[in-house]
Coordinates of C-alpha atoms in Angstrom, one line a residue:
Chain A
M653 CA 43.0 -247.9 -82.0
A654 CA 44.1 -247.2 -85.6
S655 CA 43.1 -250.6 -86.8
S656 CA 39.6 -250.3 -85.3
S657 CA 38.9 -247.0 -87.0
S658 CA 40.1 -248.2 -90.4
S659 CA 38.0 -251.3 -90.2
S660 CA 34.9 -249.3 -89.3
S661 CA 35.3 -247.1 -92.4
T662 CA 35.4 -250.0 -94.8
Q663 CA 32.4 -251.9 -93.4
V664 CA 29.1 -250.5 -92.2
K665 CA 28.8 -250.4 -88.5
K666 CA 26.2 -252.7 -87.0
I667 CA 24.0 -252.1 -84.0
T668 CA 22.4 -254.9 -82.2
L669 CA 18.8 -254.5 -81.1
K670 CA 17.1 -256.7 -78.6
A671 CA 13.3 -257.3 -79.1
A672 CA 10.9 -257.9 -76.2
D673 CA 11.3 -261.6 -76.2
G674 CA 15.0 -261.6 -76.1
K675 CA 15.8 -262.2 -79.8
H676 CA 18.7 -260.2 -81.2
F677 CA 18.7 -258.3 -84.5
E678 CA 21.7 -256.9 -86.3
V679 CA 21.0 -253.6 -88.0
E680 CA 23.2 -251.2 -90.0
E681 CA 23.8 -248.1 -88.1
P682 CA 22.1 -245.6 -90.5
V683 CA 18.9 -247.7 -90.4
A684 CA 19.0 -247.9 -86.7
M685 CA 19.5 -244.2 -86.4
E686 CA 16.1 -243.6 -88.2
M687 CA 14.6 -244.7 -84.9
E688 CA 14.7 -241.7 -82.5
T689 CA 14.5 -244.0 -79.5
V690 CA 17.6 -245.8 -80.6
K691 CA 19.3 -242.6 -81.6
S692 CA 18.7 -241.0 -78.3
F693 CA 20.3 -244.0 -76.7
F694 CA 23.6 -243.0 -78.3
V695 CA 23.4 -239.3 -78.7
G696 CA 24.7 -237.4 -75.7
N697 CA 25.7 -240.7 -74.1
E698 CA 29.3 -241.1 -74.9
D699 CA 29.7 -244.0 -72.6
A700 CA 27.4 -246.1 -74.7
M701 CA 29.5 -248.3 -76.9
K702 CA 28.4 -248.8 -80.4
D703 CA 28.6 -252.6 -80.0
M704 CA 26.2 -252.4 -77.1
V705 CA 22.8 -254.3 -77.3
V706 CA 19.9 -251.9 -77.3
P707 CA 16.9 -253.3 -75.5
L708 CA 13.6 -252.5 -77.1
L709 CA 11.0 -253.8 -74.7
N710 CA 7.9 -252.7 -76.5
V711 CA 8.7 -254.2 -79.9
S712 CA 8.1 -257.9 -80.3
S713 CA 10.4 -260.0 -82.5
E714 CA 7.5 -260.8 -84.7
H715 CA 7.3 -257.3 -86.1
M716 CA 11.0 -256.4 -85.9
P717 CA 12.0 -257.8 -89.3
A718 CA 9.1 -256.0 -91.0
I719 CA 9.9 -252.7 -89.4
L720 CA 13.6 -253.0 -90.3
D721 CA 12.6 -253.9 -93.8
F722 CA 10.5 -250.8 -94.1
Y723 CA 13.4 -248.6 -93.0
R724 CA 16.0 -250.3 -95.2
N725 CA 13.7 -249.9 -98.3
H726 CA 12.7 -246.3 -97.5
S727 CA 16.2 -245.1 -96.8
E728 CA 17.2 -246.7 -100.1
F729 CA 14.4 -244.9 -101.9
R730 CA 15.5 -241.6 -100.4
K731 CA 19.1 -242.1 -101.4
R732 CA 18.4 -243.1 -105.0
T733 CA 18.8 -240.4 -107.7
P734 CA 16.6 -239.9 -109.6
P735 CA 13.9 -240.6 -106.9
P736 CA 12.1 -243.9 -107.6
P737 CA 8.7 -243.6 -109.3
A738 CA 5.8 -243.2 -107.0
E739 CA 4.4 -246.6 -108.2
E740 CA 7.4 -248.4 -106.9
V741 CA 7.1 -246.9 -103.4
K742 CA 3.4 -247.5 -103.5
A743 CA 3.8 -251.1 -104.5
F744 CA 6.3 -251.7 -101.7
N745 CA 3.9 -250.1 -99.2
E746 CA 1.0 -252.1 -100.3
A747 CA 3.0 -255.3 -100.2
F748 CA 4.1 -254.3 -96.7
L749 CA 0.5 -254.1 -95.5
E750 CA -0.7 -257.2 -97.3
N751 CA -1.4 -260.1 -94.9
K752 CA -1.3 -257.9 -91.9
S753 CA -4.2 -258.4 -89.6
D754 CA -5.8 -255.5 -87.7
E755 CA -4.1 -256.7 -84.5
Q756 CA -0.7 -256.8 -86.2
L757 CA -1.2 -253.4 -87.5
M758 CA -2.1 -252.1 -84.1
E759 CA 1.0 -253.7 -82.5
M760 CA 3.1 -252.1 -85.2
I761 CA 1.6 -248.7 -84.5
M762 CA 2.5 -249.1 -80.8
A763 CA 6.0 -250.2 -81.8
A764 CA 6.4 -247.3 -84.2
N765 CA 5.2 -244.9 -81.4
F766 CA 7.7 -246.4 -79.0
L767 CA 10.5 -246.2 -81.5
N768 CA 9.4 -242.6 -82.2
T769 CA 9.8 -243.0 -86.0
K770 CA 7.6 -240.4 -87.7
E771 CA 7.7 -241.9 -91.2
L772 CA 6.5 -245.4 -90.2
L773 CA 4.0 -244.0 -87.7
N774 CA 2.5 -241.8 -90.4
F775 CA 2.3 -244.6 -92.8
L776 CA 0.7 -247.0 -90.4
T777 CA -1.8 -244.6 -89.0
E778 CA -2.8 -243.8 -92.6
A779 CA -3.3 -247.5 -93.1
A780 CA -5.5 -247.7 -90.0
A781 CA -7.5 -244.7 -91.3
N782 CA -8.0 -246.5 -94.5
R783 CA -9.3 -249.5 -92.7
I784 CA -12.1 -247.6 -91.1
K785 CA -12.9 -245.7 -94.2
N786 CA -16.6 -245.9 -95.2
K787 CA -17.4 -248.2 -92.3
S788 CA -20.3 -247.9 -90.0
V789 CA -20.0 -246.6 -86.4
E790 CA -20.6 -250.1 -85.1
Y791 CA -17.8 -251.5 -87.2
V792 CA -15.4 -248.8 -86.0
R793 CA -16.3 -249.5 -82.4
A794 CA -15.7 -253.2 -82.8
F795 CA -12.4 -252.5 -84.6
F796 CA -11.0 -250.3 -81.8
G797 CA -12.8 -252.3 -79.1
I798 CA -14.6 -249.3 -77.7
E799 CA -17.7 -249.3 -75.5
N800 CA -20.5 -247.0 -76.6
D801 CA -20.9 -244.5 -73.7
F802 CA -23.5 -242.2 -75.3
T803 CA -27.0 -242.3 -73.9
P804 CA -29.5 -243.5 -76.6
E805 CA -31.1 -240.1 -76.8
E806 CA -27.8 -238.4 -77.3
E807 CA -26.7 -240.8 -79.9
A808 CA -30.0 -240.4 -81.8
R809 CA -29.6 -236.6 -81.7
I810 CA -26.1 -236.6 -83.0
R811 CA -27.0 -239.1 -85.7
A812 CA -30.0 -236.9 -86.8
E813 CA -27.8 -233.8 -87.0
N814 CA -25.1 -235.5 -89.0
E815 CA -27.4 -237.6 -91.1
W816 CA -25.5 -236.8 -94.3
A817 CA -22.4 -238.7 -93.0
F818 CA -24.2 -242.0 -92.8
D819 CA -25.1 -242.5 -96.4
G820 CA -23.4 -245.0 -98.7
L821 CA -21.5 -247.1 -96.2
D822 CA -19.6 -250.2 -97.2
E823 CA -20.7 -253.6 -95.9
D824 CA -18.9 -254.4 -92.7
Chain B
M1014 CA 13.5 -244.7 -39.1
P1015 CA 16.6 -245.9 -37.3
I1016 CA 18.5 -245.5 -40.6
A1017 CA 17.3 -242.0 -41.0
D1018 CA 18.3 -241.2 -37.4
K1019 CA 21.7 -242.6 -38.0
I1020 CA 22.2 -240.6 -41.0
L1021 CA 20.9 -237.4 -39.4
A1022 CA 23.2 -238.1 -36.5
K1023 CA 26.1 -237.5 -38.9
F1024 CA 25.0 -233.9 -39.2
A1025 CA 25.8 -233.3 -35.6
K1026 CA 29.3 -234.3 -36.0
L1027 CA 29.8 -232.1 -39.1
K1028 CA 30.9 -228.6 -38.2
G1029 CA 28.4 -227.1 -40.6
K1030 CA 28.7 -223.6 -39.3
S1031 CA 32.3 -223.3 -40.1
L1032 CA 31.9 -224.6 -43.7
S1033 CA 31.0 -222.5 -46.7
L1034 CA 27.8 -223.1 -48.7
A1035 CA 29.7 -224.8 -51.5
S1036 CA 31.4 -227.2 -49.2
R1037 CA 28.2 -228.0 -47.4
A1038 CA 26.6 -228.8 -50.8
T1039 CA 29.5 -231.1 -51.7
L1040 CA 29.2 -232.8 -48.4
I1041 CA 25.5 -233.5 -48.9
C1042 CA 26.1 -234.8 -52.4
S1043 CA 28.9 -237.1 -51.5
V1044 CA 28.4 -238.3 -47.9
I1045 CA 24.7 -237.8 -47.0
T1046 CA 23.0 -238.9 -50.2
G1047 CA 25.3 -241.8 -50.6
S1048 CA 24.3 -243.2 -47.3
F1049 CA 20.7 -243.5 -48.4
V1050 CA 21.4 -245.5 -51.5
H1051 CA 21.8 -248.9 -49.8
S1052 CA 18.5 -248.7 -48.0
F1053 CA 16.7 -247.1 -51.0
M1054 CA 17.6 -250.0 -53.2
V1055 CA 15.5 -252.4 -51.3
Y1056 CA 12.9 -250.5 -49.3
K1057 CA 10.3 -248.0 -50.3
W1058 CA 10.6 -245.2 -47.7
L1059 CA 7.5 -243.5 -46.3
V1060 CA 6.8 -240.1 -47.9
S1061 CA 6.6 -238.4 -44.5
L1062 CA 10.0 -239.7 -43.6
I1063 CA 11.6 -238.6 -46.9
Q1064 CA 10.0 -235.2 -46.4
M1065 CA 11.4 -234.9 -42.9
V1066 CA 14.9 -235.9 -44.0
T1067 CA 14.8 -233.6 -47.0
K1068 CA 13.8 -230.7 -44.7
K1069 CA 16.8 -231.3 -42.4
I1070 CA 19.2 -231.6 -45.4
I1071 CA 17.9 -228.3 -46.8
N1072 CA 18.3 -226.6 -43.4
F1073 CA 21.8 -227.9 -43.1
L1074 CA 22.6 -226.7 -46.6
W1075 CA 21.5 -223.1 -46.0
T1076 CA 22.1 -222.6 -42.3
G1077 CA 24.8 -225.1 -41.4
S1078 CA 22.6 -226.8 -38.8
C1079 CA 19.7 -229.1 -39.5
E1080 CA 17.6 -227.7 -36.7
E1081 CA 17.7 -224.1 -37.7
S1082 CA 15.4 -223.1 -40.6
K1083 CA 15.7 -220.0 -42.7
L1084 CA 13.9 -218.4 -45.5
V1085 CA 15.5 -219.8 -48.6
R1086 CA 15.7 -217.9 -51.8
V1087 CA 16.3 -220.8 -54.2
A1088 CA 13.6 -223.4 -54.8
R1089 CA 14.5 -226.9 -53.9
N1090 CA 13.8 -228.4 -57.3
R1091 CA 16.2 -225.9 -58.7
C1092 CA 18.9 -227.0 -56.3
C1093 CA 18.2 -230.6 -57.3
K1094 CA 19.2 -230.1 -60.9
P1095 CA 22.6 -231.2 -62.1
Y1096 CA 25.4 -228.7 -62.4
A1097 CA 25.1 -228.5 -66.1
L1098 CA 21.5 -227.3 -65.8
G1099 CA 22.4 -224.7 -63.1
G1100 CA 21.6 -226.7 -60.0
L1101 CA 23.7 -227.8 -57.1
G1102 CA 23.7 -231.5 -58.1
L1103 CA 21.6 -232.5 -55.1
K1104 CA 19.3 -235.5 -55.4
D1105 CA 15.5 -235.5 -55.0
L1106 CA 15.3 -238.3 -52.4
A1107 CA 11.8 -239.5 -53.4
L1108 CA 12.9 -239.7 -57.1
L1109 CA 16.1 -241.5 -56.1
N1110 CA 14.1 -244.0 -54.1
D1111 CA 11.7 -244.7 -56.9
S1112 CA 14.4 -245.0 -59.6
L1113 CA 16.5 -247.4 -57.5
L1114 CA 13.5 -249.6 -56.9
W1115 CA 12.7 -249.6 -60.6
K1116 CA 16.2 -250.7 -61.2
L1117 CA 15.7 -253.6 -59.0
T1118 CA 12.4 -254.5 -60.8
W1119 CA 14.2 -254.3 -64.1
K1120 CA 16.8 -256.7 -62.9
L1121 CA 14.2 -259.1 -61.7
I1122 CA 12.6 -259.2 -65.1
T1123 CA 15.5 -259.3 -67.4
L1124 CA 18.4 -261.0 -65.6
K1125 CA 18.7 -264.7 -66.4
N1126 CA 20.3 -265.2 -63.0
F1127 CA 19.6 -268.6 -61.4
A1128 CA 18.4 -267.2 -58.1
F1129 CA 15.9 -264.8 -59.7
T1130 CA 14.1 -267.5 -61.7
F1131 CA 12.7 -268.9 -58.4
L1132 CA 10.7 -265.8 -57.8
P1133 CA 7.1 -266.4 -58.7
E1134 CA 6.4 -262.7 -59.2
R1135 CA 8.8 -262.7 -62.0
D1136 CA 6.3 -264.4 -64.3
I1137 CA 3.6 -262.0 -63.3
L1138 CA 5.8 -259.0 -64.0
H1139 CA 6.8 -260.5 -67.3
L1140 CA 3.2 -260.8 -68.2
V1141 CA 2.4 -257.3 -67.3
F1142 CA 5.2 -255.9 -69.4
M1143 CA 4.9 -258.3 -72.4
A1144 CA 1.1 -258.6 -72.6
R1145 CA -0.3 -258.5 -76.1
V1146 CA -1.7 -255.2 -76.9
Q1147 CA -5.2 -254.4 -78.1
W1148 CA -6.6 -251.6 -80.1
S1149 CA -8.3 -250.2 -77.0
D1150 CA -4.9 -249.8 -75.3
L1151 CA -3.8 -247.4 -78.0
P1152 CA -2.2 -244.4 -76.5
V1153 CA -4.4 -241.3 -76.6
E1154 CA -1.9 -239.3 -78.6
I1155 CA -2.1 -241.8 -81.5
L1156 CA -5.8 -241.3 -82.1
P1157 CA -5.6 -237.7 -83.4
I1158 CA -2.9 -238.8 -85.8
I1159 CA -5.2 -241.4 -87.2
F1160 CA -8.1 -239.0 -87.4
Q1161 CA -6.0 -236.5 -89.3
K1162 CA -5.5 -239.2 -91.9
L1163 CA -9.2 -239.5 -92.5
K1164 CA -9.5 -237.7 -95.8
D1165 CA -13.3 -238.0 -96.1
P1166 CA -15.2 -235.7 -93.7
C1167 CA -18.0 -238.3 -93.6
D1168 CA -15.6 -240.8 -91.9
A1169 CA -14.5 -238.2 -89.4
Y1170 CA -18.1 -237.3 -88.5
R1171 CA -19.0 -240.9 -88.1
C1172 CA -16.1 -241.2 -85.6
V1173 CA -17.8 -238.5 -83.6
L1174 CA -20.5 -241.0 -82.7
V1175 CA -18.2 -243.8 -81.5
C1176 CA -17.8 -242.7 -77.9
V1177 CA -17.7 -239.5 -75.8
S1178 CA -14.0 -239.2 -75.7
W1179 CA -13.7 -239.7 -79.4
K1180 CA -16.2 -236.9 -80.0
S1181 CA -14.1 -234.5 -78.0
I1182 CA -10.9 -235.5 -80.0
V1183 CA -12.4 -235.5 -83.4
T1184 CA -14.1 -232.2 -83.2
T1185 CA -10.7 -230.5 -82.6
I1186 CA -9.3 -231.9 -85.9
L1187 CA -11.7 -231.7 -88.8
P1188 CA -10.5 -232.7 -92.2
P1189 CA -10.8 -230.0 -94.9
I1190 CA -14.4 -229.5 -95.9
L1191 CA -15.9 -227.1 -98.3
L1192 CA -18.8 -225.2 -97.0
L1193 CA -20.7 -223.5 -99.8
S1194 CA -21.7 -219.9 -99.5
N1195 CA -25.3 -218.9 -99.9
V1196 CA -24.2 -215.9 -102.0
G1197 CA -23.2 -216.1 -105.7
K1198 CA -22.2 -213.6 -108.3
D1199 CA -24.3 -213.5 -111.4
K1200 CA -23.0 -212.7 -114.9
T1201 CA -23.4 -209.0 -114.5
G1202 CA -21.3 -209.1 -111.3
Y1203 CA -24.0 -208.5 -108.8
F1204 CA -24.3 -210.6 -105.7
H1205 CA -27.5 -212.4 -105.0
F1206 CA -28.6 -215.1 -102.6
K1207 CA -28.8 -218.5 -103.9
A1208 CA -31.2 -219.8 -101.3
S1209 CA -33.9 -218.3 -99.2
L1210 CA -32.6 -216.4 -96.2
N1211 CA -34.6 -218.2 -93.6
K1212 CA -33.1 -221.6 -94.4
Q1213 CA -31.6 -223.3 -91.3
S1214 CA -29.0 -225.4 -93.1
C1215 CA -25.9 -225.0 -95.1
S1216 CA -24.4 -227.1 -97.9
L1217 CA -21.2 -229.0 -97.6
F1218 CA -19.2 -230.2 -100.5
N1219 CA -17.2 -233.4 -100.1
T1220 CA -14.1 -233.3 -102.3
Q1221 CA -13.6 -237.1 -102.0
T1222 CA -17.0 -238.1 -103.5
N1223 CA -18.0 -234.9 -105.3
E1224 CA -21.3 -234.9 -103.4
T1225 CA -23.0 -232.1 -101.6
H1226 CA -24.7 -232.7 -98.3
E1227 CA -27.1 -230.4 -96.3
I1228 CA -26.2 -229.9 -92.7
F1229 CA -28.7 -228.7 -90.1
L1230 CA -27.5 -225.3 -88.7
P1231 CA -30.1 -223.1 -87.1
E1232 CA -27.5 -220.4 -86.4
V1233 CA -27.3 -219.3 -90.1
E1234 CA -30.9 -218.2 -90.3
N1235 CA -31.1 -214.7 -91.7
C1236 CA -27.4 -214.6 -92.2
W1237 CA -25.1 -214.3 -95.1
F1238 CA -22.4 -216.9 -94.7
S1239 CA -19.3 -218.1 -96.5
S1240 CA -16.5 -220.5 -95.6
S1241 CA -13.5 -219.5 -93.5
S1242 CA -10.5 -221.5 -92.5
F1243 CA -10.4 -224.7 -90.5
G1244 CA -13.9 -225.7 -91.4
W1245 CA -15.4 -222.6 -89.8
L1246 CA -18.1 -220.4 -91.3
L1247 CA -18.2 -216.7 -91.5
T1248 CA -21.7 -215.3 -90.8
I1249 CA -22.9 -211.8 -91.2
S1250 CA -26.3 -211.2 -89.8
F1251 CA -29.0 -208.9 -91.1
E1252 CA -30.9 -208.6 -87.9
P1253 CA -29.2 -207.1 -85.9
P1254 CA -27.3 -205.7 -88.8
D1255 CA -23.6 -206.3 -89.6
E1256 CA -22.8 -208.6 -86.8
F1257 CA -19.8 -210.7 -87.7
H1258 CA -19.3 -214.2 -86.3
L1259 CA -17.2 -217.1 -86.9
L1260 CA -19.2 -220.3 -86.5
N1261 CA -18.1 -223.9 -86.3
P1262 CA -20.9 -225.8 -88.0
F1263 CA -20.2 -229.0 -86.0
T1264 CA -19.4 -228.0 -82.5
R1265 CA -21.6 -224.8 -82.9
D1266 CA -19.0 -222.7 -81.2
R1267 CA -19.4 -219.0 -82.1
I1268 CA -16.7 -216.3 -81.9
Q1269 CA -17.7 -212.7 -82.3
L1270 CA -15.6 -210.5 -84.5
P1271 CA -15.6 -206.7 -84.7
S1272 CA -18.6 -205.2 -86.5
A1273 CA -18.8 -205.3 -90.3
K1274 CA -19.7 -201.6 -90.4
Q1275 CA -16.2 -200.7 -91.2
F1276 CA -16.6 -202.5 -94.5
S1277 CA -18.7 -200.7 -97.0
R1278 CA -19.8 -203.9 -98.8
P1279 CA -19.3 -206.9 -96.6
Y1280 CA -20.9 -209.4 -99.0
D1281 CA -17.8 -210.2 -101.0
L1282 CA -15.6 -210.5 -97.9
R1283 CA -13.4 -213.5 -97.4
V1284 CA -12.1 -214.2 -93.9
I1285 CA -9.3 -216.5 -93.1
T1286 CA -7.7 -217.3 -89.8
S1287 CA -4.2 -218.4 -88.8
T1288 CA -5.3 -221.0 -86.3
T1289 CA -8.7 -222.2 -85.2
P1290 CA -10.5 -219.1 -83.9
L1291 CA -10.8 -220.7 -80.4
N1292 CA -7.1 -219.9 -79.9
R1293 CA -6.8 -216.5 -78.4
T1294 CA -3.7 -215.7 -80.4
C1295 CA -5.4 -216.4 -83.7
L1296 CA -5.2 -213.8 -86.4
V1297 CA -8.2 -213.1 -88.5
L1298 CA -7.6 -211.6 -91.9
A1299 CA -10.4 -210.2 -94.1
I1300 CA -10.1 -209.3 -97.7
S1301 CA -12.7 -207.5 -99.7
H1302 CA -12.3 -207.7 -103.5
F1303 CA -14.5 -204.9 -104.5
K1304 CA -12.4 -202.1 -103.2
G1305 CA -9.2 -204.0 -102.4
V1306 CA -9.7 -203.6 -98.7
L1307 CA -7.5 -205.7 -96.4
A1308 CA -7.9 -205.7 -92.6
F1309 CA -7.1 -207.9 -89.6
C1310 CA -8.1 -208.4 -86.0
R1311 CA -7.9 -210.9 -83.2
P1312 CA -10.9 -212.5 -81.6
G1313 CA -12.1 -210.1 -78.9
D1314 CA -10.9 -206.9 -80.6
K1315 CA -13.3 -204.0 -80.9
Y1316 CA -12.2 -202.8 -84.4
W1317 CA -10.6 -204.1 -87.5
T1318 CA -7.1 -202.8 -88.3
F1319 CA -6.8 -201.8 -91.9
F1320 CA -3.7 -202.3 -94.0
E1321 CA -2.6 -198.9 -95.3
D1322 CA -0.9 -199.7 -98.5
C1323 CA -2.9 -202.4 -100.1
R1324 CA -4.1 -200.8 -103.3
R1325 CA -2.3 -203.3 -105.3
C1326 CA -5.2 -205.3 -106.7
L1327 CA -4.7 -208.1 -104.2
E1328 CA -6.8 -210.9 -105.4
D1329 CA -6.6 -213.5 -102.7
V1330 CA -4.9 -214.4 -99.4
T1331 CA -4.0 -217.6 -97.8
F1332 CA -2.2 -218.7 -94.7
Y1333 CA 0.7 -221.0 -95.4
N1334 CA 3.8 -221.9 -93.5
G1335 CA 3.1 -219.5 -90.6
E1336 CA 2.5 -216.5 -92.7
F1337 CA -0.3 -214.8 -94.5
N1338 CA 0.4 -214.7 -98.3
A1339 CA -1.4 -212.6 -100.8
V1340 CA -1.4 -212.7 -104.5
N1341 CA -2.4 -210.0 -107.0
S1342 CA -3.8 -210.4 -110.5
F1343 CA -0.3 -210.3 -112.1
G1344 CA 0.8 -213.3 -110.1
H1345 CA 3.0 -211.4 -107.6
L1346 CA 3.1 -213.0 -104.2
F1347 CA 3.2 -210.8 -101.0
H1348 CA 3.9 -211.5 -97.4
L1349 CA 1.5 -209.7 -95.1
H1350 CA 2.9 -208.6 -91.7
C1351 CA 0.2 -208.0 -89.2
H1352 CA 1.7 -208.7 -85.8
T1353 CA 1.3 -205.3 -84.3
P1354 CA -0.9 -202.5 -85.7
A1355 CA 2.0 -200.1 -86.0
T1356 CA 4.1 -202.3 -88.4
Q1357 CA 1.5 -203.8 -90.6
K1358 CA 3.0 -203.9 -94.0
V1359 CA 2.6 -205.5 -97.3
L1360 CA 6.0 -206.8 -98.4
R1361 CA 6.5 -207.8 -101.9
Y1362 CA 8.1 -211.2 -102.0
G1363 CA 8.5 -212.2 -105.6
R1364 CA 6.8 -213.3 -108.7
L1365 CA 5.7 -216.9 -109.1
T1366 CA 7.2 -218.3 -112.2
S1367 CA 6.6 -222.0 -112.0
C1368 CA 3.2 -223.3 -112.7
S1369 CA 1.8 -219.7 -112.5
L1370 CA 0.1 -220.4 -109.2
G1371 CA -0.9 -216.8 -109.0
N1372 CA -3.0 -217.0 -112.1
I1373 CA -4.6 -220.1 -110.7
I1374 CA -5.5 -218.4 -107.5
T1375 CA -6.8 -215.4 -109.5
W1376 CA -8.8 -217.7 -111.7
W1377 CA -10.4 -219.2 -108.6
S1378 CA -11.0 -216.0 -106.8
W1379 CA -12.7 -214.2 -109.7
M1380 CA -15.5 -216.5 -109.4
A1381 CA -17.3 -215.5 -106.2
N1382 CA -18.5 -219.0 -105.6
F1383 CA -15.1 -220.4 -105.2
Y1384 CA -13.8 -218.1 -102.4
W1385 CA -14.3 -220.9 -100.0
L1386 CA -12.1 -223.3 -102.0
L1387 CA -8.9 -221.5 -101.0
T1388 CA -9.8 -221.1 -97.4
A1389 CA -10.7 -224.7 -96.9
L1390 CA -7.6 -226.1 -98.4
P1391 CA -3.9 -225.3 -97.8
L1392 CA -1.9 -224.0 -100.7
N1393 CA -0.1 -227.2 -101.4
T1394 CA -3.3 -229.2 -101.7
L1395 CA -4.5 -226.6 -104.2
Q1396 CA -1.5 -227.1 -106.3
N1397 CA -2.0 -230.9 -106.3
M1398 CA -5.7 -230.4 -107.2
V1399 CA -4.9 -228.2 -110.1
E1400 CA -2.5 -230.8 -111.4
L1401 CA -5.3 -233.3 -111.2
G1402 CA -6.8 -231.9 -114.3
G1403 CA -9.8 -230.1 -115.8
D1404 CA -12.7 -232.4 -115.1
W1405 CA -12.6 -231.8 -111.5
R1406 CA -12.6 -228.1 -111.8
Y1407 CA -15.5 -228.2 -114.2
G1408 CA -17.3 -230.3 -111.7
M1409 CA -16.7 -227.7 -109.0
Y1410 CA -17.8 -224.9 -111.3
R1411 CA -21.1 -226.5 -111.9
Q1412 CA -22.0 -226.6 -108.2

């Protein structure tokens, strides 16, 4: 008993997360605790052993490394004194989103929603909002895969009333 | 059915009448509920059967016999809570059945047991659970979060046109927009109308692109209007006189406020609200600069309630962090308490030292054209904007 407690104090505890397709990921405990879903698995559940595997069925192993990377970096940013310059955080965030397709972004939003992590969800939804910025209605519909269920008259009426919102759009 | 009969037959053997209520509860938890588990794990029981059994169990609990019923004073779902939450620890049989079946489903999908791999349904279940998601599968609660991130009102209003369900969501969360008043102050301090009164439109200023747009709004004809909180407009009509309304320029919802007669000069009024005016608990606060009058009401009230001790040169008010805050021309910040008419009070809070926010607010509010700026934006945004620098302010001033 004594030996186990002393070893845990010297090295960071790890928690194993299991992604949807069965792959295992070892994560440091503070990083894993950023995710409310993982946290609730342990809090108030004393039987749960810390070396237990936490199944995360809605998160595919494709996105797991990126999500963990985000949390490692951001928790490091938070700990650092003085706080890192805004440019550094911004550069990391931009690099994070680079090469991410719309579908990948969507899947990560779902994953962040499932993991109940506010910071990541905020960041990703902002990215999604940026991707539909200055785009036409047709583009937004195609982006979200939504059917137009307005009648033509209704659509024309709303369009005429809010005409000002349709100037100066970007190319789709 | 035979299983249910067998279980219920156990009741006959139990001497329920000679047991106390607590011991009957324990008996149900341990013996009776336990005997269902085996069958529940494999079969989905009929709802009617579960209801019948539940009824008998409840009868047994309260009367000691499953045939006799009695008026019960404690609701069943309260009895079915765990001890820690104040219940008797009984189980809801329908829930127990469902959860045990889900447990089996879970095992079918996840266990790498040799026997399970032969089940053809396993692949289908796996597909259902692991299918690649699409944007249209996005949970509804995510959409408002994305819409809130749209900084440019133009983007938000284009989203209105995407589909009917989006329209209903977007119109509940509108990004901050600046609606320009049709009243301005000239150099001598007199108010005058900047546009003809029979105009059926109002101007909207987009802080992202520094452009103004005209929006069609027949409701503002023959009205004086200025911006209020949450993208709403305050309108005071001339015919019939002094009618106060809050108007949402996009959904065209209109909320009536108490008459403006209580204010001697309503044209330099600024009105801010604590939540959107559609909420019945919303507080509406009005400040008149000319005489330093401060009053509040809730939608549906007949009269405005005036603050008694507000002769303190209050310059401007804003709603921030769940409270109304006011600032005077010396930069003192005040909390306004207006929860009940009897205790309305202006409490002095402290002087703003850093970045002299008070002066900035004063600076804005002295120019009648800019009343709307504070209302449309929360306090922290204002701070950021002021930090942005002079050009922007100058641009606004020229509007």
